[in-house]
PDB file of C-alpha atoms in Angstrom:
ATOM      1  CA  UNK I 157     163.620 -84.845  12.759  1.00 86.00           C
ATOM      2  CA  UNK I 158     166.973 -85.353  11.596  1.00 90.00           C
ATOM      3  CA  UNK I 159     169.832 -82.957  11.698  1.00 93.00           C
ATOM      4  CA  UNK I 160     173.532 -83.659  10.777  1.00 95.00           C
ATOM      5  CA  UNK I 161     176.138 -81.849  12.673  1.00 94.00           C
ATOM      6  CA  UNK I 162     179.825 -81.416  11.431  1.00 95.00           C
ATOM      7  CA  UNK I 163     182.585 -80.545  13.623  1.00 95.00           C
ATOM      8  CA  UNK I 164     186.516 -80.455  14.122  1.00 97.00           C
ATOM      9  CA  UNK I 165     187.146 -77.725  11.305  1.00 97.00           C
ATOM     10  CA  UNK I 166     189.620 -75.374  12.385  1.00 97.00           C
ATOM     11  CA  UNK I 167     192.640 -72.947  11.541  1.00 98.00           C
ATOM     12  CA  UNK I 168     196.033 -75.452  10.539  1.00 98.00           C
ATOM     13  CA  UNK I 169     199.253 -74.871   8.869  1.00 98.00           C
ATOM     14  CA  UNK I 170     200.253 -76.188   5.483  1.00 98.00           C
ATOM     15  CA  UNK I 171     201.027 -80.046   6.053  1.00 98.00           C
ATOM     16  CA  UNK I 172     199.013 -80.293   9.245  1.00 98.00           C
ATOM     17  CA  UNK I 173     195.953 -82.727   9.626  1.00 98.00           C
ATOM     18  CA  UNK I 174     192.261 -82.214  11.027  1.00 98.00           C
ATOM     19  CA  UNK I 175     189.783 -84.760  11.417  1.00 98.00           C
ATOM     20  CA  UNK I 176     186.199 -83.646  10.338  1.00 98.00           C
ATOM     21  CA  UNK I 177     183.153 -85.395  12.003  1.00 98.00           C
ATOM     22  CA  UNK I 178     179.452 -85.471  10.770  1.00 96.00           C
ATOM     23  CA  UNK I 179     177.155 -86.916  13.642  1.00 95.00           C
ATOM     24  CA  UNK I 180     173.443 -87.654  12.313  1.00 94.00           C
ATOM     25  CA  UNK I 181     170.892 -87.357  14.928  1.00 91.00           C
ATOM     26  CA  UNK I 182     166.967 -88.381  15.171  1.00 90.00           C
ATOM     27  CA  UNK I 183     164.779 -90.753  14.036  1.00 85.00           C
ATOM     28  CA  UNK I 184     167.173 -92.855  12.087  1.00 85.00           C
ATOM     29  CA  UNK I 185     166.960 -96.279  10.557  1.00 83.00           C
ATOM     30  CA  UNK I 186     170.270 -96.592   8.708  1.00 86.00           C
ATOM     31  CA  UNK I 187     172.464 -93.979   6.512  1.00 88.00           C
ATOM     32  CA  UNK I 188     173.031 -95.491   3.114  1.00 89.00           C
ATOM     33  CA  UNK I 189     175.259 -92.730   1.536  1.00 90.00           C
ATOM     34  CA  UNK I 190     177.494 -90.406   3.329  1.00 94.00           C
ATOM     35  CA  UNK I 191     179.690 -87.678   1.605  1.00 96.00           C
ATOM     36  CA  UNK I 192     181.861 -84.744   2.043  1.00 98.00           C
ATOM     37  CA  UNK I 193     181.697 -81.463  -0.040  1.00 98.00           C
ATOM     38  CA  UNK I 194     183.286 -78.178   0.263  1.00 98.00           C
ATOM     39  CA  UNK I 195     182.996 -74.803  -1.108  1.00 98.00           C
ATOM     40  CA  UNK I 196     185.546 -72.370  -1.220  1.00 96.00           C
ATOM     41  CA  UNK I 197     184.763 -68.513  -1.630  1.00 92.00           C
ATOM     42  CA  UNK I 198     184.127 -67.345  -4.866  1.00 94.00           C
ATOM     43  CA  UNK I 199     183.804 -71.005  -6.105  1.00 96.00           C
ATOM     44  CA  UNK I 200     181.073 -73.502  -6.125  1.00 97.00           C
ATOM     45  CA  UNK I 201     180.492 -76.314  -4.085  1.00 97.00           C
ATOM     46  CA  UNK I 202     182.568 -79.591  -4.908  1.00 98.00           C
ATOM     47  CA  UNK I 203     182.539 -83.187  -4.334  1.00 98.00           C
ATOM     48  CA  UNK I 204     185.162 -84.313  -1.996  1.00 98.00           C
ATOM     49  CA  UNK I 205     184.616 -87.806  -1.326  1.00 98.00           C
ATOM     50  CA  UNK I 206     181.694 -90.079  -0.339  1.00 97.00           C
ATOM     51  CA  UNK I 207     181.313 -93.549   1.450  1.00 97.00           C
ATOM     52  CA  UNK I 208     178.384 -96.228   0.994  1.00 93.00           C
ATOM     53  CA  UNK I 209     177.187 -98.023   3.907  1.00 88.00           C
ATOM     54  CA  UNK I 210     179.051-101.104   2.501  1.00 89.00           C
ATOM     55  CA  UNK I 211     182.393 -99.113   2.621  1.00 91.00           C
ATOM     56  CA  UNK I 212     182.940 -98.373  -0.799  1.00 96.00           C
ATOM     57  CA  UNK I 213     184.716 -94.945  -1.020  1.00 97.00           C
ATOM     58  CA  UNK I 214     185.219 -92.300  -3.701  1.00 97.00           C
ATOM     59  CA  UNK I 215     187.718 -89.450  -3.723  1.00 98.00           C
ATOM     60  CA  UNK I 216     188.243 -86.228  -5.763  1.00 98.00           C
ATOM     61  CA  UNK I 217     191.601 -86.058  -7.692  1.00 98.00           C
ATOM     62  CA  UNK I 218     192.802 -83.449  -5.602  1.00 97.00           C
ATOM     63  CA  UNK I 219     192.416 -85.176  -2.026  1.00 98.00           C
ATOM     64  CA  UNK I 220     193.271 -88.545  -3.072  1.00 98.00           C
ATOM     65  CA  UNK I 221     196.060 -90.079  -0.867  1.00 97.00           C
ATOM     66  CA  UNK I 222     195.433 -87.282   1.633  1.00 98.00           C
ATOM     67  CA  UNK I 223     192.039 -87.433   2.693  1.00 98.00           C
ATOM     68  CA  UNK I 224     190.250 -90.567   4.230  1.00 98.00           C
ATOM     69  CA  UNK I 225     186.300 -90.962   4.513  1.00 98.00           C
ATOM     70  CA  UNK I 226     185.407 -93.413   6.926  1.00 97.00           C
ATOM     71  CA  UNK I 227     182.051 -93.742   8.892  1.00 95.00           C
ATOM     72  CA  UNK I 228     180.886 -95.684  12.217  1.00 93.00           C
ATOM     73  CA  UNK I 229     177.311 -97.121  11.481  1.00 91.00           C
ATOM     74  CA  UNK I 230     177.164 -97.972  15.448  1.00 91.00           C
ATOM     75  CA  UNK I 231     177.386 -94.267  15.967  1.00 93.00           C
ATOM     76  CA  UNK I 232     175.388 -92.678  12.984  1.00 92.00           C
ATOM     77  CA  UNK I 233     178.614 -90.539  12.302  1.00 94.00           C
ATOM     78  CA  UNK I 234     180.899 -89.973   9.497  1.00 96.00           C
ATOM     79  CA  UNK I 235     184.731 -88.906   9.133  1.00 97.00           C
ATOM     80  CA  UNK I 236     186.903 -87.153   7.319  1.00 98.00           C
ATOM     81  CA  UNK I 237     190.597 -87.295   8.200  1.00 98.00           C
ATOM     82  CA  UNK I 238     192.370 -85.030   6.226  1.00 98.00           C
ATOM     83  CA  UNK I 239     196.304 -85.182   5.934  1.00 98.00           C
ATOM     84  CA  UNK I 240     199.185 -83.249   4.456  1.00 98.00           C
ATOM     85  CA  UNK I 241     196.758 -79.892   4.167  1.00 98.00           C
ATOM     86  CA  UNK I 242     197.265 -77.376   1.431  1.00 98.00           C
ATOM     87  CA  UNK I 243     196.160 -73.663   1.294  1.00 97.00           C
ATOM     88  CA  UNK I 244     193.855 -74.617  -1.340  1.00 97.00           C
ATOM     89  CA  UNK I 245     191.941 -76.926   1.091  1.00 98.00           C
ATOM     90  CA  UNK I 246     190.713 -74.118   2.516  1.00 98.00           C
ATOM     91  CA  UNK I 247     186.937 -74.041   2.352  1.00 98.00           C
ATOM     92  CA  UNK I 248     183.908 -74.516   4.139  1.00 98.00           C
ATOM     93  CA  UNK I 249     182.750 -78.296   4.272  1.00 98.00           C
ATOM     94  CA  UNK I 250     179.925 -79.843   4.472  1.00 98.00           C
ATOM     95  CA  UNK I 251     178.791 -83.582   5.275  1.00 97.00           C
ATOM     96  CA  UNK I 252     175.801 -85.004   3.443  1.00 97.00           C
ATOM     97  CA  UNK I 253     173.887 -87.936   3.818  1.00 96.00           C
ATOM     98  CA  UNK I 254     171.349 -90.157   2.513  1.00 95.00           C
ATOM     99  CA  UNK I 255     168.853 -91.572   5.043  1.00 92.00           C
ATOM    100  CA  UNK I 256     166.328 -94.195   5.334  1.00 90.00           C
ATOM    101  CA  UNK I 257     163.698 -93.059   7.925  1.00 88.00           C
ATOM    102  CA  UNK I 258     159.777 -93.731   7.946  1.00 85.00           C
ATOM    103  CA  UNK I 259     160.179 -95.875   5.023  1.00 87.00           C
ATOM    104  CA  UNK I 260     161.852 -93.412   2.918  1.00 89.00           C
ATOM    105  CA  UNK I 261     165.119 -92.036   1.582  1.00 92.00           C
ATOM    106  CA  UNK I 262     165.929 -88.434   2.007  1.00 92.00           C
ATOM    107  CA  UNK I 263     168.949 -86.272   1.510  1.00 94.00           C
ATOM    108  CA  UNK I 264     170.524 -84.314   4.466  1.00 95.00           C
ATOM    109  CA  UNK I 265     172.903 -81.596   4.762  1.00 96.00           C
ATOM    110  CA  UNK I 266     175.048 -80.194   7.502  1.00 96.00           C
ATOM    111  CA  UNK I 267     175.513 -76.659   8.508  1.00 96.00           C
ATOM    112  CA  UNK I 268     179.026 -76.641   7.582  1.00 96.00           C
ATOM    113  CA  UNK I 269     182.513 -76.189   9.055  1.00 97.00           C
ATOM    114  CA  UNK I 270     185.338 -74.193   7.844  1.00 98.00           C
ATOM    115  CA  UNK I 271     188.753 -75.243   7.342  1.00 98.00           C
ATOM    116  CA  UNK I 272     191.433 -72.849   6.902  1.00 98.00           C
ATOM    117  CA  UNK I 273     195.118 -73.983   5.823  1.00 98.00           C
ATOM    118  CA  UNK I 274     197.438 -71.007   6.488  1.00 97.00           C
ATOM    119  CA  UNK I 275     200.754 -70.576   7.946  1.00 95.00           C
TER     120      UNK I 275
END
């Protein structure tokens, strides 16, 4: 069984930084695609950033220049470095991964980690 576990969320003041981690565990051959999404109260879940197994990245316009997505393939772990945080970044952040195991690709979600930006 595969699990994605996020960590690193918390309360931070505007202008501050946080680093989220997403660790995949279980019988995994490889991770093809990883992404971070977020959902604020009363809003739909939205894409924040994605990274392929080759390292190509994509960002939502609202976070470009402030957030950086990365991954450590040896550790089956993805990261989201968030700098210059704003109150509108407050949301539950979810990790998503397309994982290759047992000869097939399946998508998995983590349980989410709360990020609150407030003074």
